[in-house]
Amino acid sequence: MKEKIGILYYSLSGHTKKAAEQIQAVVGGDLIPIRTARAYPADYEELVEKGQDEVEKGFMPRLAEVPDLSSYTLIFAGSPTWWYTMAPAMHTLLAKAEFSGKKMAFFTTHEGWPGKGPSHMAALAEKRGAETEGKGLAIRFSGARQVTSSEEIRSWAADMAHIS
């Protein structure tokens, strides 16, 4: 039976969306964006302050919509790194969605400090019934430039989806 693949991602700057699209190019499947009900501030300094406060307090923002993941057998989940972990929007989804019977693989994007986002994401998903696949991937960007090679992303995605 062919797996039905979903690529779930939260992206604020576009880096995580770009990584999700690269994974989709390898494994196929559906791109599933996560959006918060309320937008984050456009001002960078205000955004940084709000984001850090949310992570430190374990705040889970309300999502605009909780995606229906029931038909997927393999889910890639990606988030930007916020203070060495996943973004609060991804935390909300992973803490509340049901993942029983799902295989999941995790990736994060960062600009120099990868943190432990993939392992934190896996721990939350496992509490909600997921079977986690392999080691997560931290994808580095420097401004608009992707530092992690596209080949490394392709290889990781193929390995997680068991594609030769």
Coordinates of N, CA, C and O in Angstrom, one line a residue:
M1 N 0.8 -1.2 0.0 CA 0.0 0.0 0.0 C 0.9 1.2 0.0 O 1.8 1.4 0.8
K2 N 0.6 2.2 -0.9 CA 1.4 3.4 -1.0 C 0.9 4.3 0.1 O -0.2 4.5 0.4
E3 N 1.9 4.9 0.8 CA 1.6 5.8 1.9 C 1.0 7.1 1.3 O 1.4 7.6 0.3
K4 N 0.1 7.7 2.1 CA -0.5 9.0 1.8 C 0.3 10.0 2.6 O 0.4 9.8 3.9
I5 N 1.0 10.9 2.0 CA 2.0 11.7 2.7 C 1.4 13.2 2.8 O 0.9 13.7 1.8
G6 N 1.6 13.7 4.0 CA 1.3 15.1 4.2 C 2.5 15.8 4.7 O 3.3 15.2 5.5
I7 N 2.8 17.0 4.3 CA 3.9 17.8 4.7 C 3.3 19.1 5.4 O 2.9 20.0 4.8
L8 N 3.3 19.0 6.7 CA 2.7 20.0 7.6 C 3.8 20.9 8.0 O 4.9 20.5 8.4
Y9 N 3.5 22.2 7.9 CA 4.6 23.2 8.2 C 4.0 24.5 8.7 O 2.9 24.9 8.3
Y10 N 4.8 25.1 9.5 CA 4.5 26.5 10.0 C 5.7 27.3 9.5 O 6.8 27.0 9.7
S11 N 5.4 28.4 8.8 CA 6.4 29.3 8.2 C 6.1 30.7 8.4 O 5.0 31.1 8.0
L12 N 6.9 31.5 8.9 CA 6.7 32.9 9.1 C 7.5 33.7 8.1 O 7.0 34.6 7.4
S13 N 8.8 33.4 7.9 CA 9.6 34.1 6.9 C 9.6 33.5 5.5 O 10.1 34.1 4.6
G14 N 9.1 32.3 5.4 CA 9.2 31.6 4.1 C 10.2 30.5 4.1 O 10.2 29.6 3.2
H15 N 11.2 30.4 5.0 CA 12.2 29.4 5.0 C 11.6 28.0 5.1 O 12.0 27.1 4.4
T16 N 10.7 27.9 6.1 CA 10.2 26.5 6.4 C 9.3 26.1 5.2 O 9.3 24.9 4.8
K17 N 8.6 27.0 4.6 CA 7.8 26.7 3.4 C 8.7 26.2 2.3 O 8.4 25.2 1.6
K18 N 9.8 26.9 2.1 CA 10.7 26.5 1.0 C 11.2 25.1 1.3 O 11.3 24.2 0.4
A19 N 11.6 24.8 2.5 CA 12.1 23.4 2.9 C 11.0 22.4 2.7 O 11.2 21.3 2.1
A20 N 9.7 22.7 3.0 CA 8.6 21.8 2.8 C 8.4 21.5 1.4 O 8.1 20.4 1.0
E21 N 8.5 22.5 0.5 CA 8.4 22.4 -0.9 C 9.5 21.5 -1.5 O 9.2 20.6 -2.4
Q22 N 10.7 21.6 -0.9 CA 11.8 20.7 -1.4 C 11.5 19.3 -1.0 O 11.8 18.3 -1.7
I23 N 11.0 19.1 0.2 CA 10.6 17.7 0.6 C 9.5 17.2 -0.3 O 9.6 16.0 -0.7
Q24 N 8.5 18.0 -0.6 CA 7.4 17.6 -1.4 C 7.9 17.1 -2.8 O 7.4 16.2 -3.4
A25 N 8.9 17.8 -3.3 CA 9.5 17.5 -4.6 C 10.1 16.1 -4.6 O 10.1 15.4 -5.7
V26 N 10.5 15.6 -3.5 CA 11.1 14.3 -3.4 C 10.0 13.2 -3.1 O 10.0 12.1 -3.7
V27 N 9.1 13.5 -2.1 CA 8.2 12.4 -1.6 C 6.8 12.6 -2.2 O 6.0 11.7 -2.0
G28 N 6.5 13.7 -2.8 CA 5.1 13.9 -3.3 C 4.3 14.4 -2.1 O 4.8 14.9 -1.1
G29 N 3.1 14.1 -2.1 CA 2.2 14.4 -1.0 C 1.6 15.8 -1.0 O 1.8 16.6 -2.0
D30 N 0.9 16.2 0.0 CA 0.2 17.4 0.1 C 0.9 18.4 1.1 O 1.3 18.0 2.2
L31 N 1.1 19.6 0.7 CA 1.6 20.7 1.6 C 0.4 21.2 2.4 O -0.7 21.4 1.9
I32 N 0.6 21.2 3.8 CA -0.4 21.6 4.7 C 0.1 22.7 5.6 O 0.8 22.5 6.6
P33 N -0.2 24.0 5.2 CA 0.3 25.1 6.1 C -0.5 25.2 7.4 O -1.7 24.9 7.4
I34 N 0.2 25.6 8.4 CA -0.4 25.9 9.7 C -0.4 27.5 9.8 O 0.6 28.1 9.5
R35 N -1.5 28.0 10.2 CA -1.6 29.5 10.4 C -2.2 29.8 11.7 O -3.2 29.1 12.1
T36 N -1.7 30.8 12.4 CA -2.3 31.2 13.6 C -3.6 32.1 13.4 O -3.7 32.7 12.3
A37 N -4.5 32.1 14.3 CA -5.7 32.8 14.2 C -5.4 34.3 14.2 O -6.0 35.1 13.5
R38 N -4.3 34.7 14.9 CA -3.9 36.1 15.0 C -2.5 36.2 14.4 O -1.6 35.4 14.7
A39 N -2.3 37.2 13.5 CA -1.0 37.4 12.9 C 0.0 37.9 14.0 O -0.3 38.6 14.9
Y40 N 1.2 37.6 13.7 CA 2.3 38.1 14.5 C 2.7 39.5 14.1 O 2.4 39.9 12.9
P41 N 3.3 40.2 15.0 CA 3.7 41.6 14.6 C 4.6 41.7 13.4 O 5.5 40.8 13.2
A42 N 4.4 42.7 12.6 CA 5.3 42.8 11.4 C 6.7 43.4 11.8 O 7.7 43.1 11.1
D43 N 6.7 44.2 12.9 CA 7.9 44.8 13.4 C 8.8 43.7 13.9 O 8.4 42.9 14.8
Y44 N 10.1 43.6 13.4 CA 11.0 42.5 13.8 C 11.3 42.4 15.3 O 11.2 41.4 15.9
E45 N 11.6 43.6 15.9 CA 11.9 43.6 17.3 C 10.7 43.2 18.2 O 10.9 42.4 19.1
E46 N 9.5 43.7 17.8 CA 8.3 43.3 18.5 C 8.0 41.8 18.4 O 7.7 41.1 19.3
L47 N 8.3 41.3 17.1 CA 8.1 39.8 16.9 C 9.0 39.0 17.7 O 8.6 38.0 18.4
V48 N 10.3 39.4 17.8 CA 11.3 38.7 18.6 C 10.9 38.6 20.0 O 10.9 37.6 20.7
E49 N 10.5 39.8 20.6 CA 10.1 39.9 22.0 C 8.8 39.0 22.2 O 8.8 38.2 23.2
K50 N 7.8 39.1 21.4 CA 6.6 38.3 21.6 C 6.9 36.8 21.4 O 6.5 36.0 22.2
G51 N 7.7 36.4 20.4 CA 8.0 35.0 20.2 C 8.8 34.4 21.4 O 8.5 33.3 21.8
Q52 N 9.8 35.1 21.9 CA 10.5 34.6 23.0 C 9.6 34.5 24.3 O 9.7 33.5 25.0
D53 N 8.8 35.5 24.5 CA 7.9 35.4 25.6 C 6.9 34.2 25.5 O 6.7 33.5 26.5
E54 N 6.4 33.9 24.3 CA 5.5 32.8 24.1 C 6.3 31.5 24.4 O 5.7 30.6 25.0
V55 N 7.5 31.3 23.8 CA 8.2 30.1 24.0 C 8.5 29.9 25.5 O 8.3 28.8 26.1
E56 N 9.0 30.9 26.2 CA 9.4 30.8 27.6 C 8.2 30.5 28.5 O 8.3 29.7 29.5
K57 N 7.0 30.9 28.1 CA 5.8 30.7 28.9 C 5.0 29.4 28.5 O 4.0 29.0 29.1
G58 N 5.5 28.8 27.4 CA 4.8 27.6 26.9 C 3.4 27.9 26.3 O 2.6 27.1 26.2
F59 N 3.3 29.2 25.8 CA 2.0 29.6 25.2 C 1.8 28.9 23.9 O 2.6 28.7 23.1
M60 N 0.5 28.5 23.7 CA 0.1 27.8 22.5 C -1.0 28.7 21.9 O -2.1 28.7 22.3
P61 N -0.6 29.4 20.8 CA -1.6 30.3 20.1 C -2.7 29.5 19.5 O -2.5 28.3 19.1
R62 N -3.9 30.1 19.4 CA -5.0 29.5 18.7 C -4.7 29.5 17.2 O -4.1 30.4 16.6
L63 N -5.0 28.4 16.5 CA -4.8 28.2 15.1 C -6.0 28.7 14.3 O -7.1 28.5 14.8
A64 N -5.7 29.2 13.1 CA -6.8 29.6 12.2 C -7.7 28.4 11.9 O -8.9 28.5 11.8
E65 N -7.1 27.3 11.7 CA -7.8 26.0 11.4 C -6.9 24.9 11.8 O -5.7 24.9 11.6
V66 N -7.5 23.8 12.3 CA -6.7 22.6 12.6 C -6.9 21.7 11.4 O -8.1 21.3 11.1
P67 N -5.8 21.3 10.7 CA -6.0 20.5 9.5 C -6.5 19.1 9.8 O -6.2 18.6 10.9
D68 N -7.2 18.6 8.9 CA -7.7 17.2 9.0 C -6.5 16.3 8.5 O -6.2 16.3 7.3
L69 N -5.9 15.5 9.4 CA -4.8 14.7 9.1 C -5.2 13.2 9.0 O -4.3 12.4 8.8
S70 N -6.5 12.9 9.1 CA -6.9 11.5 9.2 C -6.5 10.6 8.1 O -6.3 9.4 8.3
S71 N -6.4 11.2 6.9 CA -6.1 10.3 5.7 C -4.6 10.1 5.5 O -4.3 9.2 4.6
Y72 N -3.8 10.7 6.2 CA -2.3 10.6 6.0 C -1.7 9.5 6.8 O -2.1 9.3 8.0
T73 N -0.8 8.7 6.2 CA -0.1 7.6 6.9 C 1.3 8.1 7.3 O 1.8 7.6 8.3
L74 N 1.9 9.0 6.6 CA 3.2 9.6 6.9 C 3.1 11.1 6.8 O 2.6 11.6 5.8
I75 N 3.5 11.7 7.9 CA 3.5 13.2 8.0 C 4.8 13.7 8.3 O 5.5 13.3 9.3
F76 N 5.3 14.6 7.4 CA 6.5 15.4 7.7 C 6.0 16.7 8.4 O 5.0 17.3 7.9
A77 N 6.6 17.1 9.5 CA 6.2 18.3 10.2 C 7.4 19.2 10.4 O 8.5 18.8 10.8
G78 N 7.2 20.5 9.9 CA 8.3 21.4 10.0 C 8.0 22.7 10.6 O 6.9 23.2 10.5
S79 N 9.0 23.3 11.3 CA 8.8 24.5 12.0 C 10.1 25.3 12.0 O 11.2 24.7 12.0
P80 N 10.0 26.6 12.0 CA 11.2 27.4 12.3 C 11.6 27.2 13.7 O 10.8 26.8 14.6
T81 N 12.9 27.4 14.0 CA 13.4 27.3 15.4 C 13.2 28.6 16.1 O 13.6 29.7 15.6
W82 N 12.5 28.6 17.2 CA 12.3 29.8 18.0 C 12.9 29.4 19.4 O 12.4 28.5 20.1
W83 N 13.9 30.1 19.8 CA 14.6 29.9 21.1 C 14.9 28.4 21.3 O 14.5 27.9 22.3
Y84 N 15.6 27.8 20.4 CA 16.1 26.4 20.5 C 15.0 25.3 20.4 O 15.3 24.2 20.7
T85 N 13.8 25.7 20.1 CA 12.7 24.7 20.0 C 11.8 25.1 18.8 O 12.1 25.9 18.0
M86 N 10.7 24.4 18.7 CA 9.7 24.7 17.7 C 8.9 26.0 17.9 O 8.9 26.4 19.1
A87 N 8.3 26.5 16.9 CA 7.5 27.7 17.1 C 6.2 27.4 17.8 O 5.7 26.2 17.7
P88 N 5.7 28.3 18.6 CA 4.5 28.0 19.4 C 3.3 27.5 18.6 O 2.5 26.6 19.0
A89 N 3.1 27.9 17.3 CA 2.0 27.4 16.5 C 2.2 25.9 16.3 O 1.2 25.1 16.3
M90 N 3.4 25.4 16.0 CA 3.6 24.0 15.8 C 3.4 23.2 17.2 O 2.8 22.1 17.2
H91 N 3.8 23.9 18.3 CA 3.5 23.3 19.6 C 2.0 23.1 19.8 O 1.6 22.0 20.3
T92 N 1.2 24.1 19.5 CA -0.2 24.0 19.6 C -0.7 22.7 18.8 O -1.5 21.9 19.4
L93 N -0.3 22.6 17.6 CA -0.9 21.5 16.8 C -0.4 20.2 17.3 O -1.2 19.3 17.5
L94 N 0.9 20.0 17.6 CA 1.4 18.7 18.0 C 0.8 18.3 19.4 O 0.7 17.1 19.7
A95 N 0.5 19.3 20.2 CA 0.0 19.0 21.6 C -1.5 18.6 21.5 O -2.0 18.0 22.5
K96 N -2.2 19.0 20.5 CA -3.6 18.8 20.4 C -4.2 17.8 19.4 O -5.3 17.3 19.6
A97 N -3.4 17.6 18.3 CA -3.9 16.8 17.2 C -3.7 15.3 17.6 O -2.9 15.0 18.5
E98 N -4.5 14.4 17.0 CA -4.4 13.0 17.2 C -3.5 12.4 16.1 O -3.7 12.6 14.9
F99 N -2.5 11.6 16.5 CA -1.5 11.0 15.6 C -1.4 9.5 15.7 O -0.5 8.9 15.1
S100 N -2.4 8.9 16.3 CA -2.4 7.4 16.4 C -2.4 6.8 15.0 O -3.1 7.2 14.1
G101 N -1.5 5.8 14.8 CA -1.4 5.1 13.5 C -0.6 5.9 12.5 O -0.5 5.5 11.3
K102 N 0.0 7.1 12.8 CA 0.7 7.9 11.9 C 2.2 7.7 12.1 O 2.7 7.6 13.2
K103 N 2.9 7.7 11.0 CA 4.4 7.8 11.1 C 4.7 9.3 10.8 O 4.1 9.9 10.0
M104 N 5.7 9.8 11.6 CA 6.0 11.2 11.4 C 7.5 11.4 11.4 O 8.3 10.7 12.1
A105 N 8.0 12.4 10.6 CA 9.4 12.8 10.6 C 9.4 14.3 10.7 O 8.4 15.0 10.3
F106 N 10.4 14.9 11.3 CA 10.4 16.3 11.7 C 11.6 17.1 11.2 O 12.7 16.5 11.2
F107 N 11.4 18.3 10.8 CA 12.4 19.2 10.3 C 12.2 20.6 10.9 O 11.1 21.0 11.2
T108 N 13.3 21.3 11.1 CA 13.3 22.7 11.5 C 14.2 23.5 10.6 O 15.0 23.0 9.9
T109 N 13.9 24.8 10.6 CA 14.8 25.7 9.9 C 15.3 26.7 10.9 O 14.7 27.0 11.9
H110 N 16.5 27.2 10.7 CA 17.2 28.0 11.6 C 18.2 28.9 10.9 O 18.6 28.6 9.8
E111 N 18.7 29.9 11.6 CA 19.7 30.8 11.0 C 21.0 30.7 11.8 O 21.8 31.7 11.8
G112 N 21.3 29.6 12.4 CA 22.6 29.4 13.1 C 22.6 28.6 14.4 O 23.6 28.1 14.8
W113 N 21.4 28.6 15.0 CA 21.3 27.8 16.3 C 20.2 26.8 16.1 O 19.0 27.2 16.3
P114 N 20.5 25.6 15.7 CA 19.4 24.6 15.4 C 18.6 24.2 16.6 O 17.4 23.9 16.5
G115 N 19.1 24.3 17.8 CA 18.3 23.9 19.0 C 17.9 22.4 18.9 O 18.6 21.6 18.3
K116 N 16.8 22.1 19.6 CA 16.4 20.7 19.7 C 14.9 20.6 19.2 O 14.2 19.7 19.7
G117 N 14.6 21.4 18.3 CA 13.2 21.4 17.8 C 12.7 20.0 17.3 O 11.6 19.6 17.7
P118 N 13.5 19.3 16.4 CA 13.0 18.1 15.9 C 12.7 17.0 17.1 O 11.7 16.4 17.1
S119 N 13.6 17.0 18.0 CA 13.4 16.0 19.1 C 12.2 16.5 20.0 O 11.5 15.6 20.5
H120 N 12.1 17.8 20.2 CA 10.9 18.3 21.0 C 9.6 18.0 20.3 O 8.6 17.6 20.9
M121 N 9.6 18.2 19.0 CA 8.4 17.9 18.2 C 8.1 16.4 18.2 O 6.9 16.0 18.4
A122 N 9.1 15.5 18.1 CA 8.9 14.1 18.2 C 8.3 13.7 19.5 O 7.3 12.9 19.6
A123 N 8.8 14.2 20.6 CA 8.3 13.9 21.9 C 6.8 14.2 22.1 O 6.0 13.5 22.6
L124 N 6.4 15.4 21.6 CA 5.0 15.8 21.7 C 4.1 14.9 20.8 O 3.0 14.4 21.2
A125 N 4.6 14.6 19.6 CA 3.8 13.8 18.7 C 3.6 12.3 19.2 O 2.6 11.7 19.1
E126 N 4.7 11.8 19.8 CA 4.6 10.5 20.4 C 3.6 10.4 21.5 O 2.9 9.4 21.7
K127 N 3.5 11.5 22.3 CA 2.5 11.5 23.4 C 1.0 11.5 22.8 O 0.1 11.1 23.5
R128 N 0.9 11.9 21.5 CA -0.4 11.9 20.8 C -0.5 10.7 19.9 O -1.4 10.6 19.0
G129 N 0.4 9.6 20.1 CA 0.2 8.4 19.4 C 1.1 8.2 18.1 O 1.0 7.1 17.5
A130 N 1.9 9.1 17.8 CA 2.7 9.0 16.5 C 3.8 8.0 16.7 O 4.4 7.8 17.8
E131 N 4.2 7.4 15.6 CA 5.4 6.6 15.5 C 6.4 7.5 14.8 O 6.1 7.9 13.7
T132 N 7.5 7.8 15.4 CA 8.4 8.8 14.8 C 9.5 8.0 14.0 O 9.9 6.9 14.4
E133 N 9.8 8.6 12.9 CA 10.8 8.1 11.9 C 12.1 8.7 12.0 O 12.2 9.9 11.9
G134 N 13.2 8.0 12.3 CA 14.5 8.4 12.2 C 14.9 9.7 12.9 O 14.1 10.2 13.8
K135 N 16.0 10.3 12.5 CA 16.5 11.5 13.1 C 15.9 12.7 12.4 O 15.8 12.7 11.2
G136 N 15.5 13.7 13.1 CA 15.0 15.0 12.5 C 16.1 15.7 11.7 O 17.3 15.4 11.9
L137 N 15.8 16.7 10.9 CA 16.7 17.4 10.2 C 16.6 18.9 10.5 O 15.5 19.5 10.5
A138 N 17.7 19.6 10.8 CA 17.8 21.0 11.0 C 18.4 21.6 9.7 O 19.5 21.3 9.3
I139 N 17.6 22.5 9.1 CA 18.0 23.1 7.8 C 18.4 24.6 8.0 O 17.6 25.3 8.5
R140 N 19.6 24.9 7.7 CA 20.1 26.2 8.0 C 20.0 27.2 6.8 O 20.2 26.8 5.7
F141 N 19.6 28.4 7.2 CA 19.5 29.5 6.2 C 20.4 30.6 6.8 O 20.7 30.7 8.0
S142 N 20.9 31.5 5.9 CA 21.6 32.7 6.3 C 20.9 33.8 5.5 O 21.2 33.9 4.3
G143 N 20.1 34.5 6.2 CA 19.3 35.5 5.4 C 18.4 34.7 4.5 O 17.7 33.7 4.8
A144 N 18.4 35.1 3.2 CA 17.6 34.5 2.2 C 18.2 33.2 1.6 O 17.6 32.4 0.9
R145 N 19.5 33.0 1.9 CA 20.3 31.9 1.3 C 20.2 30.7 2.1 O 20.4 30.7 3.3
Q146 N 19.9 29.6 1.5 CA 19.8 28.3 2.1 C 21.2 27.7 2.2 O 21.9 27.6 1.2
V147 N 21.7 27.4 3.4 CA 23.0 26.9 3.7 C 23.0 25.4 3.5 O 23.9 24.8 2.9
T148 N 22.1 24.7 4.2 CA 22.0 23.3 4.1 C 21.7 22.9 2.6 O 20.9 23.5 2.0
S149 N 22.5 21.9 2.1 CA 22.3 21.6 0.7 C 21.0 21.0 0.3 O 20.4 20.2 1.2
S150 N 20.5 21.3 -0.9 CA 19.3 20.7 -1.3 C 19.4 19.2 -1.4 O 18.5 18.4 -1.1
E151 N 20.7 18.7 -1.7 CA 20.9 17.2 -1.7 C 20.7 16.6 -0.4 O 20.2 15.5 -0.2
E152 N 21.2 17.3 0.7 CA 21.0 16.8 2.0 C 19.5 16.6 2.4 O 19.1 15.7 3.0
I153 N 18.8 17.6 2.0 CA 17.3 17.6 2.3 C 16.7 16.5 1.5 O 15.9 15.7 2.0
R154 N 17.0 16.4 0.2 CA 16.5 15.3 -0.7 C 16.8 13.9 -0.1 O 15.9 13.0 0.0
S155 N 18.0 13.7 0.3 CA 18.5 12.4 0.9 C 17.7 12.1 2.1 O 17.2 11.0 2.3
W156 N 17.6 13.1 3.0 CA 16.9 12.9 4.3 C 15.4 12.5 4.0 O 14.9 11.6 4.6
A157 N 14.8 13.3 3.2 CA 13.3 13.1 2.9 C 13.1 11.7 2.3 O 12.2 11.0 2.7
A158 N 14.0 11.3 1.3 CA 13.8 10.0 0.7 C 14.0 8.9 1.7 O 13.3 7.9 1.7
D159 N 15.0 9.1 2.6 CA 15.2 8.1 3.7 C 14.0 8.0 4.6 O 13.6 6.9 4.9
M160 N 13.4 9.1 5.0 CA 12.3 9.1 5.9 C 11.1 8.4 5.2 O 10.3 7.8 5.9
A161 N 10.9 8.6 3.9 CA 9.8 8.0 3.2 C 10.1 6.6 2.6 O 9.3 6.1 2.0
H162 N 11.3 6.2 2.9 CA 11.8 4.8 2.4 C 11.7 4.8 0.9 O 11.2 3.8 0.4
I163 N 12.2 5.8 0.3 CA 12.3 5.8 -1.2 C 13.7 5.6 -1.6 O 14.6 6.2 -1.1
S164 N 14.0 4.6 -2.5 CA 15.3 4.4 -2.9 C 15.7 5.3 -4.1 O 15.0 5.7 -4.8

